[in-house]
CSV table of C-alpha atoms in Angstrom, one decimal:
chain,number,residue,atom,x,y,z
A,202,UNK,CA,56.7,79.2,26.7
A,203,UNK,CA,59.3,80.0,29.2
A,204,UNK,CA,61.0,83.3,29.2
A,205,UNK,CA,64.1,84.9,31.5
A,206,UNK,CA,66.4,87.1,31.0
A,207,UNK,CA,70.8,86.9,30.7
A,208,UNK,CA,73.1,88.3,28.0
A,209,UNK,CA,73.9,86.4,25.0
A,210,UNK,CA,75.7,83.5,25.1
A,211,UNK,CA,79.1,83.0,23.6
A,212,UNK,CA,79.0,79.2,22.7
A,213,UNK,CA,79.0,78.7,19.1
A,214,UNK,CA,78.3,74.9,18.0
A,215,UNK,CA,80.9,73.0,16.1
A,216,UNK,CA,81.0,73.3,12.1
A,217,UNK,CA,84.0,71.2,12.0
A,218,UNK,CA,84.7,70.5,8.2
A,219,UNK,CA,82.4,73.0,6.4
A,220,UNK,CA,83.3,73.3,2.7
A,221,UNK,CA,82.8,77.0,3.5
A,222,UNK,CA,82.8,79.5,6.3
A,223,UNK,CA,80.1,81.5,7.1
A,224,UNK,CA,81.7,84.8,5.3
A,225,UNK,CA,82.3,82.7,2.1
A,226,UNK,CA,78.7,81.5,1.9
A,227,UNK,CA,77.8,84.8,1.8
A,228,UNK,CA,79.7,85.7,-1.4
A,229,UNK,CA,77.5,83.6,-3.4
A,230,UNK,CA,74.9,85.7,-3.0
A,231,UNK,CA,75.0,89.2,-4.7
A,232,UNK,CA,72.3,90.7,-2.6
A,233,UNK,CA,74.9,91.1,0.3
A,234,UNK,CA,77.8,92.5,-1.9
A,235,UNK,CA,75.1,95.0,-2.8
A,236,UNK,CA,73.9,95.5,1.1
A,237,UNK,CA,76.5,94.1,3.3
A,238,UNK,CA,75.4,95.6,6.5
A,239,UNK,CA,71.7,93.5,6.2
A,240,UNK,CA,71.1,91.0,8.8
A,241,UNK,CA,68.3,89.1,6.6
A,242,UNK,CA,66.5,86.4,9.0
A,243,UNK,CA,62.8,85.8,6.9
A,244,UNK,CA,64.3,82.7,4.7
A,245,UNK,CA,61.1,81.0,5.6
A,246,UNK,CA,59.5,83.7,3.3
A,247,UNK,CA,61.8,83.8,0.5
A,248,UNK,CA,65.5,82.8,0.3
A,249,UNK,CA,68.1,84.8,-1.5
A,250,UNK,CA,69.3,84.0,-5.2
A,251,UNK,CA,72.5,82.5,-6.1
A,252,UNK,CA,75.0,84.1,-8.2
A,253,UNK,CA,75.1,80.7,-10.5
A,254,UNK,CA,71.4,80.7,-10.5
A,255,UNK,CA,71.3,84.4,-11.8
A,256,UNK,CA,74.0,83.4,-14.4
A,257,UNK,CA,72.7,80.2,-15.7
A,258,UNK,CA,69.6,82.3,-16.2
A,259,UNK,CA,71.5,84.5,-18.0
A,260,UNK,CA,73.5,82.8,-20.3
A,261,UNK,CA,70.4,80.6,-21.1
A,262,UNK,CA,68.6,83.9,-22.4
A,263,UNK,CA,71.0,85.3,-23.9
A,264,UNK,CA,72.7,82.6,-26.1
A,265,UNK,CA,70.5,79.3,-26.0
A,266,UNK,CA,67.5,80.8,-25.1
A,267,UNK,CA,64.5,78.7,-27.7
A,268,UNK,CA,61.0,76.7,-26.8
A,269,UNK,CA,61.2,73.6,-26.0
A,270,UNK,CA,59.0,70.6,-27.1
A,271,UNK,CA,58.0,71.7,-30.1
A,272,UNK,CA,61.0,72.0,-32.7
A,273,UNK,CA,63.0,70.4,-34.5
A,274,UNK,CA,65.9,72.6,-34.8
A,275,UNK,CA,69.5,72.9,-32.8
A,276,UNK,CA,68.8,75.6,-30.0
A,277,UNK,CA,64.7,73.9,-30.0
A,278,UNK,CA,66.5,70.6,-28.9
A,279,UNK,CA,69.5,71.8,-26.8
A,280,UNK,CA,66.5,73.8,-24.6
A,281,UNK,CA,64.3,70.2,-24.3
A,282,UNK,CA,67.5,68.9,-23.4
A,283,UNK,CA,68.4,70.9,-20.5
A,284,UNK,CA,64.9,71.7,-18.9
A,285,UNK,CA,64.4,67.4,-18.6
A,286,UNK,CA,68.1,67.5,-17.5
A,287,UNK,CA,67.0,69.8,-14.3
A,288,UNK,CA,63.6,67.8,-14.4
A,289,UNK,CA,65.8,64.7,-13.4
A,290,UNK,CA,68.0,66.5,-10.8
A,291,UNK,CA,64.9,67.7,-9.2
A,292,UNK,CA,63.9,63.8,-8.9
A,293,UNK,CA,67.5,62.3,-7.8
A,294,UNK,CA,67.3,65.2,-5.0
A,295,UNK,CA,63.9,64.7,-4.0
A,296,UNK,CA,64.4,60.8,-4.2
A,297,UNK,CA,61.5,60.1,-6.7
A,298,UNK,CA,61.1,57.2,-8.5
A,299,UNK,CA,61.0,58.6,-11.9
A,300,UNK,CA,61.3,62.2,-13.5
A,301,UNK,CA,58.4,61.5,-14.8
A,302,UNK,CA,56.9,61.8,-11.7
A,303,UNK,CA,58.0,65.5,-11.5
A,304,UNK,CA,55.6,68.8,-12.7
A,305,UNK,CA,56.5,71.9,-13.4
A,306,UNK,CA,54.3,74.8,-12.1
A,307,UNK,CA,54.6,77.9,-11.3
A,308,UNK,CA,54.9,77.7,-7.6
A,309,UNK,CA,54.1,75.7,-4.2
A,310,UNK,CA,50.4,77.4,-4.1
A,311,UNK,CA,50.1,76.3,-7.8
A,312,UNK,CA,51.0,72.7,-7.3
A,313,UNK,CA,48.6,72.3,-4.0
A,314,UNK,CA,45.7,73.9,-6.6
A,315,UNK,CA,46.0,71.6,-9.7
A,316,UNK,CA,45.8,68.7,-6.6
A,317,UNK,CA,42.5,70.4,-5.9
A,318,UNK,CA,40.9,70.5,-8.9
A,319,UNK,CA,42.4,67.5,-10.6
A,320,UNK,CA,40.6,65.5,-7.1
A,321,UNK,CA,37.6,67.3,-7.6
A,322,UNK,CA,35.5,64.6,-9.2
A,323,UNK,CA,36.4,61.7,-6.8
A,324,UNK,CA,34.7,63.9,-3.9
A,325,UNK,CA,31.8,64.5,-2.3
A,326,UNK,CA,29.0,64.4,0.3
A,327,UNK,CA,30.5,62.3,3.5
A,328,UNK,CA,34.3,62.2,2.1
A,329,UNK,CA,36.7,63.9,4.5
A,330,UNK,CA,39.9,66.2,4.2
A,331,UNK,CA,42.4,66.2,7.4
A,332,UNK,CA,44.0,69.0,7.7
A,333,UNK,CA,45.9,70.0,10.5
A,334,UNK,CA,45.8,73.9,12.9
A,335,UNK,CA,48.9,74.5,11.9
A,336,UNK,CA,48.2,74.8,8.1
A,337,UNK,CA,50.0,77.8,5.4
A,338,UNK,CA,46.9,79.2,3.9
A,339,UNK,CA,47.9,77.5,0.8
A,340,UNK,CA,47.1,74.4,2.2
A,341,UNK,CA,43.8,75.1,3.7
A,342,UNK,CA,41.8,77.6,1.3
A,343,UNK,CA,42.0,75.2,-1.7
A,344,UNK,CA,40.5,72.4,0.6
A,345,UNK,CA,38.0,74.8,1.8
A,346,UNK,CA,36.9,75.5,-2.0
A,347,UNK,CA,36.6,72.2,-2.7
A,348,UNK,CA,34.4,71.1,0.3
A,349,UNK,CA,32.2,73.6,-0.5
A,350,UNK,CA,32.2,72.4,-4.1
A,351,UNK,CA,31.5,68.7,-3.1
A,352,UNK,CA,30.1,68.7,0.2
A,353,UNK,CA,33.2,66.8,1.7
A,354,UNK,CA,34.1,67.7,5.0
A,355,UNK,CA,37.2,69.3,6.4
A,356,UNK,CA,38.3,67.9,10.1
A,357,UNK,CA,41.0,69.2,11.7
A,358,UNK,CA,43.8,67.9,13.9
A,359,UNK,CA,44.7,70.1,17.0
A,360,UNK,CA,48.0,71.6,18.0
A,361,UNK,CA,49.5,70.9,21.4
A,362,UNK,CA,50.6,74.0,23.9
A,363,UNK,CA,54.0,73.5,21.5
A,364,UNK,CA,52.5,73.5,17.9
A,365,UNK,CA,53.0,70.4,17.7
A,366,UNK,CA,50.3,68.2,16.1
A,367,UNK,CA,48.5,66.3,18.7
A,368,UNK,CA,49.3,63.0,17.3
A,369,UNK,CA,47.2,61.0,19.4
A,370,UNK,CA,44.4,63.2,17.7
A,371,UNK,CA,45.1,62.8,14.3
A,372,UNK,CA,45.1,58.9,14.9
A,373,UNK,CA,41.5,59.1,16.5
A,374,UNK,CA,40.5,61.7,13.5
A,375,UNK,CA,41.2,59.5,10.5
A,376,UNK,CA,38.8,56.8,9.3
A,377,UNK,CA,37.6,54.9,6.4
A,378,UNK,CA,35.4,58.0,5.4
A,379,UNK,CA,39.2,60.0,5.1
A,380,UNK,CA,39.5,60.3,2.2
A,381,UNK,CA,42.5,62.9,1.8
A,382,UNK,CA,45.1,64.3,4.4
A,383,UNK,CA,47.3,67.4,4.1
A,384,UNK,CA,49.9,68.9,6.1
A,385,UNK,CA,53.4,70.3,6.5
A,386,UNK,CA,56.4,68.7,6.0
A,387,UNK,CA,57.7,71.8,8.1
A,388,UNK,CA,55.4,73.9,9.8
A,389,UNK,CA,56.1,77.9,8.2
A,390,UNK,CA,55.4,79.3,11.9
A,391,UNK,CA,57.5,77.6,14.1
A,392,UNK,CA,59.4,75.6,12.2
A,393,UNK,CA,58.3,72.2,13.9
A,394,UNK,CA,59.0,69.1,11.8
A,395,UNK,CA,56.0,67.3,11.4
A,396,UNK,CA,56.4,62.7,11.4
A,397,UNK,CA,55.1,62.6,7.6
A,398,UNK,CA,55.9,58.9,7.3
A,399,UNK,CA,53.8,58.2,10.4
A,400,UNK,CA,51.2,60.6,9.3
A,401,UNK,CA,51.5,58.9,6.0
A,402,UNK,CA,51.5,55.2,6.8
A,403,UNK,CA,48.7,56.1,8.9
A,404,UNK,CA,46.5,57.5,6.3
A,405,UNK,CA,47.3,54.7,3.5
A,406,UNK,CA,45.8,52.4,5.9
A,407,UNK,CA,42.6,53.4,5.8
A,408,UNK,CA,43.0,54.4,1.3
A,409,UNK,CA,43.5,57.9,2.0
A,410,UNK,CA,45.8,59.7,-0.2
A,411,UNK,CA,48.6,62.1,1.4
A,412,UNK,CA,49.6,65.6,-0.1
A,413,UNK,CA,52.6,67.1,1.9
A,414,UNK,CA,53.1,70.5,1.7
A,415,UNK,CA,57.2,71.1,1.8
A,416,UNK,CA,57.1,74.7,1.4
A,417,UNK,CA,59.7,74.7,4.3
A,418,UNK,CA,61.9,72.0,4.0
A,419,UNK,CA,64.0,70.4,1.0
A,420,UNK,CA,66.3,73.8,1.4
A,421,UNK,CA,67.0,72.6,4.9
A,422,UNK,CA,67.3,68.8,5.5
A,423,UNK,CA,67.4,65.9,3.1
A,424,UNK,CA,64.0,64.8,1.7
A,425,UNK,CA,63.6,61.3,0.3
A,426,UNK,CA,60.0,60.5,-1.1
A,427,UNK,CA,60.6,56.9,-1.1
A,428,UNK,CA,61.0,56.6,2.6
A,429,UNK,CA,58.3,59.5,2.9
A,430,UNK,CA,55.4,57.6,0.6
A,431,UNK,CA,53.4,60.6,0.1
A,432,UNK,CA,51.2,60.7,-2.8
A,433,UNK,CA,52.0,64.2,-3.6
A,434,UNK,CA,54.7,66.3,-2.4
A,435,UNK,CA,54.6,70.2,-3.4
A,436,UNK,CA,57.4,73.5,-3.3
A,437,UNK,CA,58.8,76.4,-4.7
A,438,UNK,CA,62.2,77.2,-6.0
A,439,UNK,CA,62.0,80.8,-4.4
A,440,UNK,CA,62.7,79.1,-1.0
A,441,UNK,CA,65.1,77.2,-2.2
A,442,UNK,CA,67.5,80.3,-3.6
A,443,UNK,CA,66.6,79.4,-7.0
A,444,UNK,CA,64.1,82.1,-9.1
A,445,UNK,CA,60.4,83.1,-8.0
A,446,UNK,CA,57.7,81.4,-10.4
A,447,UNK,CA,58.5,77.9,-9.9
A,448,UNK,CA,57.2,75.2,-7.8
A,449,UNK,CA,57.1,71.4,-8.4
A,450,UNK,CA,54.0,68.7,-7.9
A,451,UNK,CA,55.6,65.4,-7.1
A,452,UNK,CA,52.9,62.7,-7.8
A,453,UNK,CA,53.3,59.1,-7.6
A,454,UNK,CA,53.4,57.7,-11.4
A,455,UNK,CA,50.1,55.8,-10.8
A,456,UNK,CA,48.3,58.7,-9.1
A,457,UNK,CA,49.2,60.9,-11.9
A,458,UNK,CA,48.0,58.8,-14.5
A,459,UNK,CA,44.7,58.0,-13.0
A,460,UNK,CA,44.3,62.1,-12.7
A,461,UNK,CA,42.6,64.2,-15.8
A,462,UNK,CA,44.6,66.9,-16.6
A,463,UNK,CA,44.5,70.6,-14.7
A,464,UNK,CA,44.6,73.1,-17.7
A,465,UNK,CA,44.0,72.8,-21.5
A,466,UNK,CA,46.3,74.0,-24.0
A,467,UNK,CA,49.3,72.9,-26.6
A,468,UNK,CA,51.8,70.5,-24.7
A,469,UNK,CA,49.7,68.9,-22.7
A,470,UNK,CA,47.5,66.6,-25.5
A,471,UNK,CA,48.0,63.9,-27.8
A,472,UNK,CA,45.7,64.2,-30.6
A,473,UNK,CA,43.2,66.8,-31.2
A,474,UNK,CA,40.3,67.3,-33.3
A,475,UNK,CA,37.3,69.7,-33.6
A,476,UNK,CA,35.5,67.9,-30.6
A,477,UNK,CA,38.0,66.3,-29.1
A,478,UNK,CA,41.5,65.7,-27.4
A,479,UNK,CA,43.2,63.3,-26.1
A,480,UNK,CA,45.8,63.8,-23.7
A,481,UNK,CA,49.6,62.9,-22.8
A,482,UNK,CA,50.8,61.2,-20.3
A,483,UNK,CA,52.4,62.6,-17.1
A,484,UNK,CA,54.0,65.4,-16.6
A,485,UNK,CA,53.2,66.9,-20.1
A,486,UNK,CA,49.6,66.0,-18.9
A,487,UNK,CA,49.9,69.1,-16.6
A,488,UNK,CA,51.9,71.5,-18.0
A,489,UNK,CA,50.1,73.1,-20.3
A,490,UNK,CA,51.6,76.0,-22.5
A,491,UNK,CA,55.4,77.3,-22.9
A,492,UNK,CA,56.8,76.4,-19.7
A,493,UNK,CA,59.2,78.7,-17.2
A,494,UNK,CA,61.8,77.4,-19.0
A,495,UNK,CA,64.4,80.0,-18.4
A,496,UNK,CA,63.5,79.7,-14.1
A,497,UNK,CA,63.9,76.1,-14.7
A,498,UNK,CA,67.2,76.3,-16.0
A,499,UNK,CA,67.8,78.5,-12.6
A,500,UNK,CA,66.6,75.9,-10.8
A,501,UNK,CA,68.9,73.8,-12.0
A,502,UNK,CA,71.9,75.9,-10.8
A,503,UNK,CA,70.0,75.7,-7.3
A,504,UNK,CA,69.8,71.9,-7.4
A,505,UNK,CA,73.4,71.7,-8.4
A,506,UNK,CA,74.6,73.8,-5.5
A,507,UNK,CA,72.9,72.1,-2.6
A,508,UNK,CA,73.5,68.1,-4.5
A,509,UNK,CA,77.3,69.8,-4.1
A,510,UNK,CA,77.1,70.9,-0.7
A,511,UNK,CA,75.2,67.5,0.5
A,512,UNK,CA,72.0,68.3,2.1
A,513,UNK,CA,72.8,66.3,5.6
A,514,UNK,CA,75.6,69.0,5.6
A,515,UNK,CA,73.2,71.7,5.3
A,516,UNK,CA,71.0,70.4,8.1
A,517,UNK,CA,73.9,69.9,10.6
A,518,UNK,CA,74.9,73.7,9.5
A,519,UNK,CA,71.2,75.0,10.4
A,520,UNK,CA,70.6,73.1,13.5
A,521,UNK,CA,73.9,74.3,14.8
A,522,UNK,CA,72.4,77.8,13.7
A,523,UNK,CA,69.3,77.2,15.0
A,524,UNK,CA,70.4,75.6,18.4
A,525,UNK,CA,72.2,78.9,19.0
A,526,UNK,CA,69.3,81.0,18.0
A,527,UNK,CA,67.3,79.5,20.6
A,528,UNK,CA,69.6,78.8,23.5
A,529,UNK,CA,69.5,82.7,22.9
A,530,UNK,CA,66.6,84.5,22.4
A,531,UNK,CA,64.5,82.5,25.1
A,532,UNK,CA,67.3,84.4,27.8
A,533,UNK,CA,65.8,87.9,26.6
A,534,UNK,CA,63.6,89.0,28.8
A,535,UNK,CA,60.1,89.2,28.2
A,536,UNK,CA,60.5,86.9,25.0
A,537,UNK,CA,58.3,83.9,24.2
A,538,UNK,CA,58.8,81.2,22.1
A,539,UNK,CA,56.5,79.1,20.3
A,540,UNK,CA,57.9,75.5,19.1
A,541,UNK,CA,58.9,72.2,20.1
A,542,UNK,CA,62.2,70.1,19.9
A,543,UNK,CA,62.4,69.1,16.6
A,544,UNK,CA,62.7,72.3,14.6
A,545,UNK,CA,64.8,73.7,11.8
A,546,UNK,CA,64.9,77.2,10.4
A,547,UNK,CA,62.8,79.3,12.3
A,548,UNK,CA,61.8,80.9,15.7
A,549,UNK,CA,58.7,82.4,16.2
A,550,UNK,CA,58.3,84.2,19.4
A,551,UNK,CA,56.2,87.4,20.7
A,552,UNK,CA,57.5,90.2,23.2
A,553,UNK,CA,55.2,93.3,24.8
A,554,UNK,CA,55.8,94.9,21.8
A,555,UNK,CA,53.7,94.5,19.2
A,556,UNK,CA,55.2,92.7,16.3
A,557,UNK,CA,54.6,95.4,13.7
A,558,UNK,CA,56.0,97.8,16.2
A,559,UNK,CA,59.2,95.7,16.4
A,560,UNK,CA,59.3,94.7,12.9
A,561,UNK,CA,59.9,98.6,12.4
A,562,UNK,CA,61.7,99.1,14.8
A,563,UNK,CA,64.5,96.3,13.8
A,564,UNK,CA,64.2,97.6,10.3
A,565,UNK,CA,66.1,101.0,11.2
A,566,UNK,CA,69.0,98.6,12.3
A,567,UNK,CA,68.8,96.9,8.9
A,568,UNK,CA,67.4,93.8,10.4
A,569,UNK,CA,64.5,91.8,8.4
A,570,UNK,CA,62.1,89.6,10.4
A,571,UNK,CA,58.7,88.7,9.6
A,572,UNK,CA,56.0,90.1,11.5
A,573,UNK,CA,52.4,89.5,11.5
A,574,UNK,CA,50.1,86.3,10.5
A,575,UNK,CA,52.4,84.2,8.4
A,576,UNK,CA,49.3,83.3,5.9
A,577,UNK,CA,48.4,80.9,9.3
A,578,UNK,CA,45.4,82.6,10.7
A,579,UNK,CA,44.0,79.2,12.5
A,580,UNK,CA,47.3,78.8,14.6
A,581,UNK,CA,47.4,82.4,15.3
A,582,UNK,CA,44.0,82.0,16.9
A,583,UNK,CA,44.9,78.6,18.1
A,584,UNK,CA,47.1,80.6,20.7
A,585,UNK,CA,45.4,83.3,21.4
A,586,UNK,CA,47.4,85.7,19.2
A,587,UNK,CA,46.9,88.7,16.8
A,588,UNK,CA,50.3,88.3,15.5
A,589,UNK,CA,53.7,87.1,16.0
A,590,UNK,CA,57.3,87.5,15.1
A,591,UNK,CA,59.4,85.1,13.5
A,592,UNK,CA,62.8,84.9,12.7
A,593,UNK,CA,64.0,82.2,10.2
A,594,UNK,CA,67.5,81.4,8.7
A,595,UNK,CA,69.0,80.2,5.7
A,596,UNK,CA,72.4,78.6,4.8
A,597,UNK,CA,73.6,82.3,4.5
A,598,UNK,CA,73.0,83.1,7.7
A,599,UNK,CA,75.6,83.6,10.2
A,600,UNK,CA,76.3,83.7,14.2
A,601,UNK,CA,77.1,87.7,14.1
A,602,UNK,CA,73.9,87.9,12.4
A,603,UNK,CA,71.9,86.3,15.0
A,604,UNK,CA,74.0,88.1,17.6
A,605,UNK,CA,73.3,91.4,16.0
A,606,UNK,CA,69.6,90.8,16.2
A,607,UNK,CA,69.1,89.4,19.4
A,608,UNK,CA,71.7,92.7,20.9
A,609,UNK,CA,68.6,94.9,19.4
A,610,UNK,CA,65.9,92.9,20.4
A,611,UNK,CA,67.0,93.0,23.9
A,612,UNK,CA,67.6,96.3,23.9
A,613,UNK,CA,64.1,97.0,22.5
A,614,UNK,CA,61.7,95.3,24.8
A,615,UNK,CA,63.6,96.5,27.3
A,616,UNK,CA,62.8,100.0,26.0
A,617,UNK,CA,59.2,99.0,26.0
């Protein structure tokens, strides 16, 4: 984790033919009209709202706003319409197969549960989960409740002095008792990009299913499902500056179908009598109850806006972004990053400060970082660490921003 100390950098990567500057960016998003002076680096937490997300929210609730599903009247229908309109968008973007293959829930965590306890039944006593150090919370407790539930076992792939996945590890870890294997798309830590296909090729070989968790990384590089192979793919809007309260559960068509459902309610069945129900097929099969419709519309604006932008534009944007970041902060003295090549979005680091202390102490500048655990207790003690600091962009973001914050971070650890 090298550390050494110069001033900042001028160099600036290329953004040769950006559909819009840095400063224009910006203006999509009302939280900076309403604080302009706020340098915001914790995207990897949440990610601002867009103006057209807040107004197609908006006009949705306020002058087409019905249920959907379950009339047969004008606004009834026109709703149906447009929340299966955004269903498809979130398919073409993801790459899916089918929208069918897309669920509704209320969030990443959500999606990553109803896995869990849709599984449940196929498990038990000599099945094993593979899970990686490196895990969000999110994709660890749930797997904890259900080997506890089932007598499965979790194992556990270690993370190299980068955080990096020892992939030499996970190849000697799986075997034909595997019978599910989780991980990252995107680490939330460091912001290492994890080989999902590999990961994922090596799994189906043995007739382990694969759940990626990509929290982390459809708002920052193209994701395509087909090429991934995934059995499930799970994320929320909120990081993807659309609304809070919704997440998606990709699920291949034939995984889906071979599931039960997750909740009981209206929506989700066929038939029902006194005894007994019988159920529809995927994705009505798991969203039971009134949907979010009005956040789905919102996600919809969301969708629009990065389809429009083009995705491989929004990585070369961030990795520019990022490369500057780091060239950076690693020249501050007494700074120490944790993270390997391949990265996008994020820097996490620790200086003699304690993060909290710093976290505070950038806040009086009106500069936002994440400090603390990151919900990733296992790779904080994987590296020794109470906590840590990270600082993670978005498409917002901008070079004066990062200049601002690495001018105070410098001057604070060298106040310490």
């Amino acid at each position: 984790m090298p550390s050494n100390s110069s001033s900042s950098s001028s160099y600036k990567p290329s953004l040769q033919d950006e559909p819009f500057s840095q400063e224009s960016l910006r203006s999509l998003f009302p939280i900076f009209a309403h604080h302009p002076s706020l340098v915001y680096l914790d995207s990897a937490a949440t990610t601002h709202t867009l103006r057209s997300v807040l107004d197609a929210m908006h006009t949705f609730s306020s002058e087409g706003y019905a249920t959907v599903h379950r009339a047969i009247y004008h606004l009834s229908q026109q709703a149906t319409e447009q929340v299966e309109e955004v269903r498809a968008k979130v398919a073409r973007f993801l790459g899916a197969a089918s929208p069918s293959e897309i669920i509704f829930t209320k969030g990443g965590t959500e999606a990553i549960n109803l896995v869990k306890t849709c599984l449940q039944e196929r498990f038990s006593k000599g099945k094993e989960i593979l899970l990686t150090q490196g895990e969000h919370h999110a994709n660890l407790v749930p797997w904890q409740m259900l080997a506890k539930a089932t007598g499965a076992t979790l194992r556990f792939v270690p993370l190299l002095e980068d955080g990096t996945v020892d992939q030499n590890a996970f190849c000697s870890l799986i075997s034909s008792k595997t019978a599910l294997v989780c991980f990252a798309h995107v680490f939330n830590t460091t912001g290492n990009i994890n080989p999902a296909a590999f990961f994922t090729k090596k799994a189906h070989e043995v007739g382990a299913l694969v759940l990626v968790d990509g929290a982390q990384a459809p708002s920052h590089m193209p994701v395509d499902l087909q090429a991934l192979g995934a059995d499930f793919y799970t994320f929320s809007f909120h990081k993807m500056y659309g609304p809070t309260g919704l997440g998606v559960l990709y699920g291949k068509q034939e995984v889906l179908e071979s599931l039960p459902p997750y909740q009981g309610g209206g929506d989700m069945i066929e038939r029902v009598s006194l005894r007994e129900a019988t159920w529809q097929k995927p994705p009505l099969r798991f969203e039971a109850g009134t949907p979010p419709i009005v956040q789905i519309i919102g996600a919809g604006a969301a969708i629009d806006f990065l389809s429009s932008y083009g995705m491989k534009q929004v990585e070369r944007r961030e990795k520019a972004l990022q490369e500057y970041l780091d060239q950076n902060i690693q020249k501050v003295p007494s700074v120490s990053v944790i993270g390997g090549s391949q990265r996008i979005g994020i820097a996490c680091f620790t200086t003699p400060l304690h993060p909290m202390d710093l976290g505070t102490l950038l806040d009086t500048r009106n500069i936002a970082i994440r400090t603390g655990r990151h919900c990733a207790d296992p790779f904080h003690e994987r590296f020794s660490l109470n906590a840590s600091c990270r600082a993670s962009i978005g498409i917002y973001t901008t070079h004066r921003e990062i200049d601002l914050f690495l001018e105070a971070l410098r001057e604070f650890v060298q106040e310490a």
